[in-house]
Coordinates of C-alpha atoms in Angstrom, one line a residue:
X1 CA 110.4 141.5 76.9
X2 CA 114.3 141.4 78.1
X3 CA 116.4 139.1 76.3
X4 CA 119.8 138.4 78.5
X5 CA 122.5 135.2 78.1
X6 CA 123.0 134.2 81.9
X7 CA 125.5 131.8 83.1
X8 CA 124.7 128.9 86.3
X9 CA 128.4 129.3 87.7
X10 CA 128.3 130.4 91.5
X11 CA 130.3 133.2 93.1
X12 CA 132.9 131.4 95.6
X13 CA 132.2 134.0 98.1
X14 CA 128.2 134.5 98.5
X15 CA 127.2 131.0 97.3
X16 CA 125.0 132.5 94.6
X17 CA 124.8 132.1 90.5
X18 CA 126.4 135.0 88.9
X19 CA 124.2 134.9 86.2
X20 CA 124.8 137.9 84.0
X21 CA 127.5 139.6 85.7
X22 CA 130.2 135.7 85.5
X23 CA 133.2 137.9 84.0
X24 CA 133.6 134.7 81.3
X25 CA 130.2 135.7 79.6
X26 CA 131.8 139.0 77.4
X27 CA 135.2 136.8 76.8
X28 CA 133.1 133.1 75.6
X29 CA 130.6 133.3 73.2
X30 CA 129.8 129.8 74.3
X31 CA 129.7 130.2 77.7
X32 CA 125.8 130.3 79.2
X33 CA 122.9 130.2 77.3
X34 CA 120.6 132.8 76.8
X35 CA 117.4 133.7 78.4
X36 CA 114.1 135.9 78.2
X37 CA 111.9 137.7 80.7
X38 CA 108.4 138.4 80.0
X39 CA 105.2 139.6 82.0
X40 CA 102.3 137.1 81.7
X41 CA 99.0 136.8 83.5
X42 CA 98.7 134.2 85.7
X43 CA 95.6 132.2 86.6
X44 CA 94.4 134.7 89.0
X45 CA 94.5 137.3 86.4
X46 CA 97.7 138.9 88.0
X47 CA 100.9 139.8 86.8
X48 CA 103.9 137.9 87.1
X49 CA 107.4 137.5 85.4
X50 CA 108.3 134.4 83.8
X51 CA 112.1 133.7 82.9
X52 CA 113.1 130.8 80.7
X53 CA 116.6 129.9 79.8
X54 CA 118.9 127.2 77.9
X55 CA 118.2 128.7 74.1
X56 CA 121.5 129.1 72.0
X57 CA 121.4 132.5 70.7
X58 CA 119.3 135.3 71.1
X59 CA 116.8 135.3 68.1
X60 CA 115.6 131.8 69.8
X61 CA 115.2 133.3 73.0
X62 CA 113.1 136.5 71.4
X63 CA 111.1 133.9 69.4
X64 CA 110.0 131.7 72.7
X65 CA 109.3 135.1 74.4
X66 CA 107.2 136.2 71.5
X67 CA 105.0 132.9 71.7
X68 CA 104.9 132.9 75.2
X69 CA 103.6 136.1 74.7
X70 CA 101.3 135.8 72.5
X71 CA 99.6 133.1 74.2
X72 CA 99.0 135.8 76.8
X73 CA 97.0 137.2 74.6
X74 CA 94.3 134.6 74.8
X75 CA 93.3 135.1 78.4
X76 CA 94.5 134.8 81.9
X77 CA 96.7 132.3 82.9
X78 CA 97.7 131.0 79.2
X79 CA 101.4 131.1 80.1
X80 CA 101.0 128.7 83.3
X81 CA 103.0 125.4 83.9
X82 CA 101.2 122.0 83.5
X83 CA 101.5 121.9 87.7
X84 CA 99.8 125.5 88.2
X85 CA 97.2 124.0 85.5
X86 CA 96.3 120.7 86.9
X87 CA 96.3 122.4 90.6
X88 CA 93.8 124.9 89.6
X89 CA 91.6 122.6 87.8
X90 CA 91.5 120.1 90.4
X91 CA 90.2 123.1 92.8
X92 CA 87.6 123.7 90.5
X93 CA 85.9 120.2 90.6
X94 CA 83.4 120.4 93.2
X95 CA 81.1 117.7 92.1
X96 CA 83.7 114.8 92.3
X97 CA 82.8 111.6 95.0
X98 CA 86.2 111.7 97.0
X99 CA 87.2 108.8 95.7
X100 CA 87.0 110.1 92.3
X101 CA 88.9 113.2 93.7
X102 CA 91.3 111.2 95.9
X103 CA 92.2 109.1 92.4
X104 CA 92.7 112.2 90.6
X105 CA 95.0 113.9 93.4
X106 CA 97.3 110.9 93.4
X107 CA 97.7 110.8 90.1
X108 CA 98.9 114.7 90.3
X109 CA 101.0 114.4 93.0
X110 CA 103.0 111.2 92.4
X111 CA 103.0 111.3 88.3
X112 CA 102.3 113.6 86.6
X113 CA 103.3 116.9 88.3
X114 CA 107.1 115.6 89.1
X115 CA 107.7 114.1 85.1
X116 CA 105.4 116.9 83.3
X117 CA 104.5 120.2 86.2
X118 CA 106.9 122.2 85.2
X119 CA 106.6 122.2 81.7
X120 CA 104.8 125.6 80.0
X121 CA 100.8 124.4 79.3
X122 CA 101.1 125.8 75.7
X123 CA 103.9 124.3 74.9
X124 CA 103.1 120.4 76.3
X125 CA 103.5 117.9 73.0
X126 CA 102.1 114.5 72.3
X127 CA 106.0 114.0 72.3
X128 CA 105.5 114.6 76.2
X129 CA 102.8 112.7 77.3
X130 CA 103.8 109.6 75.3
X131 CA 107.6 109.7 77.2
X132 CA 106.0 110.1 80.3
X133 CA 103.4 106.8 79.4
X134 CA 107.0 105.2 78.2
X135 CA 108.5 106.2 81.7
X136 CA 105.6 104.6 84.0
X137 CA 105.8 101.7 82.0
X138 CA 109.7 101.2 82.4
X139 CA 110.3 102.4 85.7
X140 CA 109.0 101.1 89.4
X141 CA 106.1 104.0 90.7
X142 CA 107.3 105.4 94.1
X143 CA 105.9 102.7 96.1
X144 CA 108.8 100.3 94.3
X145 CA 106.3 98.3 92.5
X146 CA 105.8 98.7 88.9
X147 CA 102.8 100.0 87.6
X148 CA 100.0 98.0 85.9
X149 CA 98.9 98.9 82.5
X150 CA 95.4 99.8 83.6
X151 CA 96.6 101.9 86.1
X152 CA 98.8 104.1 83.1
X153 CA 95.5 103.9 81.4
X154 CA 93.4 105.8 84.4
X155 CA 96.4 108.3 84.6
X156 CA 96.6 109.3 81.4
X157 CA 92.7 109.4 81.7
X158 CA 93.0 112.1 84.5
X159 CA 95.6 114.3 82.4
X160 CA 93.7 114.2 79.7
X161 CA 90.7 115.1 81.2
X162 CA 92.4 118.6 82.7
X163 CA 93.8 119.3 79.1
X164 CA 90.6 118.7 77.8
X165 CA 89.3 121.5 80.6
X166 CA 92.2 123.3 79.6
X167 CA 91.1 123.5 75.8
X168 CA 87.6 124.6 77.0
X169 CA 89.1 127.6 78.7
X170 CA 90.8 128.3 75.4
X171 CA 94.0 128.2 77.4
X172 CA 95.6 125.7 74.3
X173 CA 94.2 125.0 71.5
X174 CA 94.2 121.1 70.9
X175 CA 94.8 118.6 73.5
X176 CA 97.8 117.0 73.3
X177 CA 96.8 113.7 75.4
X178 CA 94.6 112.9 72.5
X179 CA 95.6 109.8 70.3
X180 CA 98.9 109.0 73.1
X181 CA 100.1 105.3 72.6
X182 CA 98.1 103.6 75.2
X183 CA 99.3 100.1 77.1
X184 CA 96.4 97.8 76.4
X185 CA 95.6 96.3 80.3
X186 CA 94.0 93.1 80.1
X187 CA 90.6 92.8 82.3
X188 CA 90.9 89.4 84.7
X189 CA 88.3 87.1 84.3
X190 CA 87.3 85.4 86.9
X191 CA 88.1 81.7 87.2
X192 CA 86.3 79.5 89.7
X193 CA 88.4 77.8 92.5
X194 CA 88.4 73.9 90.5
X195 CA 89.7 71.0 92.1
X196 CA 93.6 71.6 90.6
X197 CA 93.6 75.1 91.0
X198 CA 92.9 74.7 94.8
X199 CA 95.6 71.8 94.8
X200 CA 98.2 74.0 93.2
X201 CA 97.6 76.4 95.9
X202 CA 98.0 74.2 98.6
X203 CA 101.0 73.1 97.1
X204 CA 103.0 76.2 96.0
X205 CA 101.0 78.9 97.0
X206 CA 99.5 79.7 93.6
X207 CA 96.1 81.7 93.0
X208 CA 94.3 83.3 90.1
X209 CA 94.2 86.9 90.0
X210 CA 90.1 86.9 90.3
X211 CA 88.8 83.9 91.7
X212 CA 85.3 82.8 93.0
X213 CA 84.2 79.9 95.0
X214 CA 81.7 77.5 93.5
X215 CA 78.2 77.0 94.8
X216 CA 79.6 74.5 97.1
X217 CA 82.2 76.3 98.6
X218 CA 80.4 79.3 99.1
X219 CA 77.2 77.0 101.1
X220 CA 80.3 75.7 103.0
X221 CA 81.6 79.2 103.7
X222 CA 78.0 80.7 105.0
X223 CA 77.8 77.6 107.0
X224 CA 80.7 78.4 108.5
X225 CA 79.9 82.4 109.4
X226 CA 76.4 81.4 110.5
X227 CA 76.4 82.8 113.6
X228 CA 79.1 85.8 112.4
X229 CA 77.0 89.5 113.6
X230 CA 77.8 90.3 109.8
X231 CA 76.9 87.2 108.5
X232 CA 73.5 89.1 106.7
X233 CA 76.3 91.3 105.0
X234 CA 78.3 88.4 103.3
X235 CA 74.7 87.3 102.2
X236 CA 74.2 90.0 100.0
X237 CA 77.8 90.4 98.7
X238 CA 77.4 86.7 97.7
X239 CA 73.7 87.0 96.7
X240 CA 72.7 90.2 95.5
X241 CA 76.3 91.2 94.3
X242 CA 76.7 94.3 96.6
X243 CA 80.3 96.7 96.5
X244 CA 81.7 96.9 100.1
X245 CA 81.1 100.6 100.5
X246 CA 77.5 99.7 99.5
X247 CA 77.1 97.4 102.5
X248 CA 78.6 100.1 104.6
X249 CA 76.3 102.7 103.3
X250 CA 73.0 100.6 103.7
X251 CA 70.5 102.3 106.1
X252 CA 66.9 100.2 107.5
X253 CA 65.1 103.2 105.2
X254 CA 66.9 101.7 102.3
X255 CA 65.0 98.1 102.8
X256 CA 61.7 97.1 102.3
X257 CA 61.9 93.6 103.6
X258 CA 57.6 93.5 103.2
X259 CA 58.0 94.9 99.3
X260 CA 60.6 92.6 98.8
X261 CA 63.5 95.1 97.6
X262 CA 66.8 97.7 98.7
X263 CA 67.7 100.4 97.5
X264 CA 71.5 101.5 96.5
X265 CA 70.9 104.8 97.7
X266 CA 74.3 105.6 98.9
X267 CA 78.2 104.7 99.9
X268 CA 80.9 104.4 102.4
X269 CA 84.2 105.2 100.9
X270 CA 87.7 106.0 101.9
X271 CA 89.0 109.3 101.1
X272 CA 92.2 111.1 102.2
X273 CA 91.8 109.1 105.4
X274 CA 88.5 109.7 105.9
X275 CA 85.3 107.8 105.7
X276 CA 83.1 110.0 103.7
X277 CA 79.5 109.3 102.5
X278 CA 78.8 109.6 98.8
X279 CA 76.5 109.0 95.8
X280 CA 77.1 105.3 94.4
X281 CA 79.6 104.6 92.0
X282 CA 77.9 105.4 88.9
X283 CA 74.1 106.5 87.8
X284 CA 73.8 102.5 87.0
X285 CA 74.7 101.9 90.9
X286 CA 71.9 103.8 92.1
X287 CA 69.4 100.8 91.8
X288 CA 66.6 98.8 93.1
X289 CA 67.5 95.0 94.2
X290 CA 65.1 92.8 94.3
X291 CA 65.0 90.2 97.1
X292 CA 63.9 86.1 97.2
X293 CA 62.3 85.0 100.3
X294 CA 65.5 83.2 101.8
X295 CA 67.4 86.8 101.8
X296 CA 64.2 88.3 103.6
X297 CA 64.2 86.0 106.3
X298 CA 68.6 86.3 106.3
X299 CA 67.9 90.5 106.9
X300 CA 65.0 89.6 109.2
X301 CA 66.7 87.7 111.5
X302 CA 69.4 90.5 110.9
X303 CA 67.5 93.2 112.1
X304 CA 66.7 91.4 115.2
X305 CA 69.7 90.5 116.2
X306 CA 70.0 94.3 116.0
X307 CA 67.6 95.0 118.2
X308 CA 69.0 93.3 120.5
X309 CA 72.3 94.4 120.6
X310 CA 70.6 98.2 121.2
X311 CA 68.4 96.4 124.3
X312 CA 72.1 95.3 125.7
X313 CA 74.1 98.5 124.6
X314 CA 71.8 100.7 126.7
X315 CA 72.7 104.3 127.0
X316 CA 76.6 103.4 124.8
X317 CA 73.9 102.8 121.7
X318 CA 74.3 104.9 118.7
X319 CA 71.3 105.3 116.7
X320 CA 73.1 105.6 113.3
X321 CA 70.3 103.9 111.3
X322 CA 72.8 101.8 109.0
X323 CA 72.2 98.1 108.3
X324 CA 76.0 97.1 109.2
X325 CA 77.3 98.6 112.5
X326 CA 79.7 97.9 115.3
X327 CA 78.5 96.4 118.7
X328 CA 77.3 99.9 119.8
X329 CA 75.3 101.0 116.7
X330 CA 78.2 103.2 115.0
X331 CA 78.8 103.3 111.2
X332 CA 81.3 100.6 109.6
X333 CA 84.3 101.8 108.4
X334 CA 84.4 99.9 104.8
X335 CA 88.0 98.9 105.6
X336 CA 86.6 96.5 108.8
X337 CA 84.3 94.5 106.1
X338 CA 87.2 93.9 104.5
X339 CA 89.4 92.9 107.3
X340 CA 86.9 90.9 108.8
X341 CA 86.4 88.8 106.0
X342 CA 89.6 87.7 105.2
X343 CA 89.9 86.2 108.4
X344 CA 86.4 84.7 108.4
X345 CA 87.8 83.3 105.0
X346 CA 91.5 81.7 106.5
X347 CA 89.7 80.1 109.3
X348 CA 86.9 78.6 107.1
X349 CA 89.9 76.9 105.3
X350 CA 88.6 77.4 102.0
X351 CA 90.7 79.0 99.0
X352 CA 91.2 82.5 99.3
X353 CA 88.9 85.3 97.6
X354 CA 89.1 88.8 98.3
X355 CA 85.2 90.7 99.3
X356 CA 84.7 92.1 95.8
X357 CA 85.0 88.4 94.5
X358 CA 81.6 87.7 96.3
X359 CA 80.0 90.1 94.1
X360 CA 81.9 88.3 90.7
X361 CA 80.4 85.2 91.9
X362 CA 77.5 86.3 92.7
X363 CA 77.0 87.6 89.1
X364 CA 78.4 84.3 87.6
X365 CA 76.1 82.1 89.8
X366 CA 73.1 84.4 88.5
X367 CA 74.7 83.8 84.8
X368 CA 74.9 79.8 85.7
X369 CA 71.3 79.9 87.2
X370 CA 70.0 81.0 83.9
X371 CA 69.2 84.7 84.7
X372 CA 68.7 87.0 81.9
X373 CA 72.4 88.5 81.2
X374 CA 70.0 92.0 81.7
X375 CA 68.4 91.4 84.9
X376 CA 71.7 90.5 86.1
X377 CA 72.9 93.8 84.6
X378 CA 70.6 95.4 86.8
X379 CA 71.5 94.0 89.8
X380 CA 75.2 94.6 89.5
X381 CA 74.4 98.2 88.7
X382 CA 76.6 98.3 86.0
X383 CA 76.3 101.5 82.8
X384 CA 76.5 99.2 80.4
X385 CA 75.6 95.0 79.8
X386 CA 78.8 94.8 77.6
X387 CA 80.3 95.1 80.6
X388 CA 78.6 92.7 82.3
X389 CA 79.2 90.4 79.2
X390 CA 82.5 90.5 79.0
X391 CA 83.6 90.4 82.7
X392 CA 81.2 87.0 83.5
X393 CA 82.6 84.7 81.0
X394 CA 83.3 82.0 83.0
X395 CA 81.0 79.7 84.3
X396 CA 81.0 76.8 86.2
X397 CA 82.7 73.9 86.2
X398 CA 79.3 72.1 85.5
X399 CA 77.8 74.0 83.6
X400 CA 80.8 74.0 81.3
X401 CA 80.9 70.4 81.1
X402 CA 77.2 70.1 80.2
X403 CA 77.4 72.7 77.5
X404 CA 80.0 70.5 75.9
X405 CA 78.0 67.3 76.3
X406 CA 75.6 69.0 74.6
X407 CA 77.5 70.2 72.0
X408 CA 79.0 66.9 71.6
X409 CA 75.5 65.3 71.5
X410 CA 74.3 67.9 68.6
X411 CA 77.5 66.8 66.5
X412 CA 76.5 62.9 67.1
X413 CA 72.8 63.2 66.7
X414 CA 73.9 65.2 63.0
X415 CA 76.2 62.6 62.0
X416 CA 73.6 59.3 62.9
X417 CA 70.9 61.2 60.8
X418 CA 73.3 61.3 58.0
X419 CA 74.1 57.6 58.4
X420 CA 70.6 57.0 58.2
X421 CA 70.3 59.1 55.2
X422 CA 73.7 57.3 53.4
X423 CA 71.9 54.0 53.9
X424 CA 68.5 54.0 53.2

C-alpha cells in the first residue's frame, strides 16, 4: 500500500492535475489531501488498483487502506463500488420475468447508481441509504415529477435485495438497507363512480385515484362495445377480473368452454421495448377461472367471429393460437388493450376508468354479489386473501345503504324490546 498527499490544481500548460508533483504541496501543509493506493481483487477475481483521496493526514489514509484491505481478504471483489455490485448482481439474475428485471434495471440506472454507485460496498452505512430515501422524497425524479412513496418503497426493495445477495457472498457482513426509515405509501381504494363524484367531474375535471363503474354503468358500457372485435376481452376484465397482459397471453388451449373454465397459464408484458412472453405475475396468478354460462356463450360467439376473420384473411392469416389478436391473427401487443379501451370508454360517455379498474370492479361486484371473500381470492389470483381484503373495501352504493338500514333496524328492533320490557 502507497500512501501519497496529492493536490486537484491543473498544470496551465498540459491541462492536467499536478497531483503529487504541484510545487505548493512541500511549502503548505494544508494544501491537498492525502491519498492511498492499494491492490484489490475485483469481481472477476483480477487485480486492480484502487486510489481513494480527501483524508487529512496520513495515519487516516493508512487506516482506510488497511480496511479496504482487509476486506480483500474475504474474497473476490470485496473492495467493489455499490455500481460494480449492483451491475454484477443484476447479471446474475436469470430467473427474473422482464418486468421484474426491467423494474429492477430502472431503479439502478436512474436512482440508485448516480446517488449511491460510487460509494465502496463495504463501507455503504444505514446513514447512506436513509439520505438517499430523504433525497427521492424531496427532490423531483428525472422525469420532473416527484416520486410516490410506494415507488421509494419498491426502490429501496431492489437495493436491499442486492445487499442482501451481497451478504450471502460474504462480500459485507450485515446489510445496511435493513431497518432504513421507510415512507409509508398509502394503497388507493377503489371508490365507485356515485352520482356526485361523476358530477364533480363533469364540472371541474375531478376523479378518484381508483375508480370503478357500478353495475349499471358497466351493463351500459358492454352495451355500448357490443359489436367491438375485443368486446369478449372487456368481458373477462369486467367479469372474471383478468390483468391486461393476461388477456394478451390467452391462447384457445388455455379454454375449455365445454369444462367450463381458463387457465392463466401465461403473459404478455412490456420489457425494454419488447413484448416478451412470461410466467404470470405470481405463483397465485397461475390459476384456474371458472366460467358461468353467459361468459361461455360471450367466448363462443368470440371464437366464431374468429373464425371468420381467418376465412376472410386468407393466405395474410397468422395462426398465432392467442384468444385476442389483430385482424390478421397476430399477437396483441398489451399496450393496444389499453389504448383501445380508453377510447371505447370517452366515446361511451361514461366516467373515466383505466383497464386495470375492470378487474377492481370486477372483484368488488363478486364482494357485492355475496361471493366468498376466498373464492374471489382465487379468481383474482392473488398470494394472499389479506390482500384481497384490504384492497375491496368498498362496496356499492346499495349495498352500503342497506347494510346501514340494517344496522339501523338492529339498533330499533333492541330498543322496542326494551320498551316492552320497561313497561310490562
Amino acid at each position: 500500500m502507497q500512501v501519497s498527499r496529492r493536490c486537484g490544481c491543473v498544470d496551465a500548460e498540459t491541462g492536467r492535475q499536478r497531483g503529487v508533483t504541484c510545487p505548493r504541496l512541500p511549502a503548505d501543509d494544508d494544501h491537498g489531501s492525502w491519498y492511498f493506493a492499494v491492490q484489490i481483487r475485483g469481481l472477476d477475481g483480477q487485480r486492480q488498483r484502487i486510489r481513494q483521496g480527501g483524508y487529512t493526514d496520513p495515519e487516516e489514509a493508512q487506516a482506510a487502506g488497511r480496511a479496504l484491505a482487509a476486506a480483500d481478504h474475504d474474497g473476490a471483489g470485496a473492495g467493489c463500488t455499490l455500481g460494480q455490485w449492483l451491475a454484477r448482481w443484476l447479471a446474475t439474475k436469470n430467473a427474473l420475468r422482464p418486468s421484474t428485471r426491467q423494474g429492477y434495471a430502472t431503479h439502478i440506472r436512474l436512482y440508485l447508481d448516480p446517488r449511491l454507485g460510487k460509494i465502496r460496498l463495504h463501507k455503504l452505512t444505514s446513514r447512506d441509504v436513509n439520505g438517499l430515501l430523504t433525497t427521492l422524497a424531496s427532490r423531483p425524479s428525472p422525469t420532473g415529477r416527484r416520486l410516490s412513496p410506494a415507488t421509494a418503497v419498491r426502490i429501496h426493495a431492489t437495493l436491499r435485495t442486492a445487499l442482501n445477495a451481497a451478504v450471502r457472498a460474504r462480500l459485507i457482513p450485515v446489510n445496511p438497507a435493513n431497518g432504513a426509515e421507510l415512507p409509508r405509501p398509502r394503497r388507493p381504494h377503489p371508490v365507485f363512480w356515485t352520482a356526485g363524484r361523476t358530477a364533480r367531474w363533469h364540472q371541474a375535471g375531478e376523479r378518484p385515484a381508483v375508480a370503478v363503474w357500478t353495475e349499471q354503468q358497466l351493463a351500459a358500457f358492454l352495451t355500448s362495445v357490443a359489436q367491438d372485435r375485443l368486446y369478449a376481452a372487456w368481458w373477462l376484465a369486467a367479469l372474471r377480473g383478468l390483468r391486461r397482459g393476461e388477456l394478451a397471453g390467452l391462447r384457445w388451449t388455455d379454454v375449455d368452454l365445454q369444462g367450463a373454465e381458463l387457465t392463466v397459464a401465461q403473459q404478455r408484458v412490456h420489457a425494454d421495448g419488447q413484448v416478451m412472453v412470461g410466467p404470470p405475475k405470481s405463483a397465485a396468478s397461475c390459476r384456474v377461472v371458472a366460467l358461468d354460462a353467459e361468459t361461455i356463450q360471450v367466448l363462443a360467439r368470440h371464437r366464431e367471429r374468429h373464425e371468420e376473420l381467418r376465412a376472410t384473411a386468407d393466405a395474410g392469416w397468422q395462426d398465432s393460437g392467442y384468444v385476442f389478436t389483430t385482424a390478421t391473427g397476430t399477437p396483441l401487443r398489451p399496450d393496444y388493450l389499453t389504448g383501445r379501451f380508453r377510447r371505447l370508454v370517452a366515446a361511451s360517455g361514461l366516467p373515466p376508468i383505466r383497464l386495470h379498474d375492470l378487474r377492481h370492479g370486477a372483484a368488488t361486484l363478486a364482494l357485492a354479489a355475496h361471493t366468498d371473500l376466498k373464492v374471489v381470492q382465487a379468481m383474482l389470483g392473488h398470494a394472499s386473501i389479506v390482500l384481497t381484503a384490504d384492497t375491496y373495501v368498498s362496496v356499492l352504493p346499495d349495498v352500503a345503504h342497506e347494510a346501514a338500514r340494517e344496522t339501523a333496524q338492529l339498533v330499533l328492533n333492541a330498543a322496542s324490546a326494551l320498551g316492552r320490557q320497561l313497561g310490562s
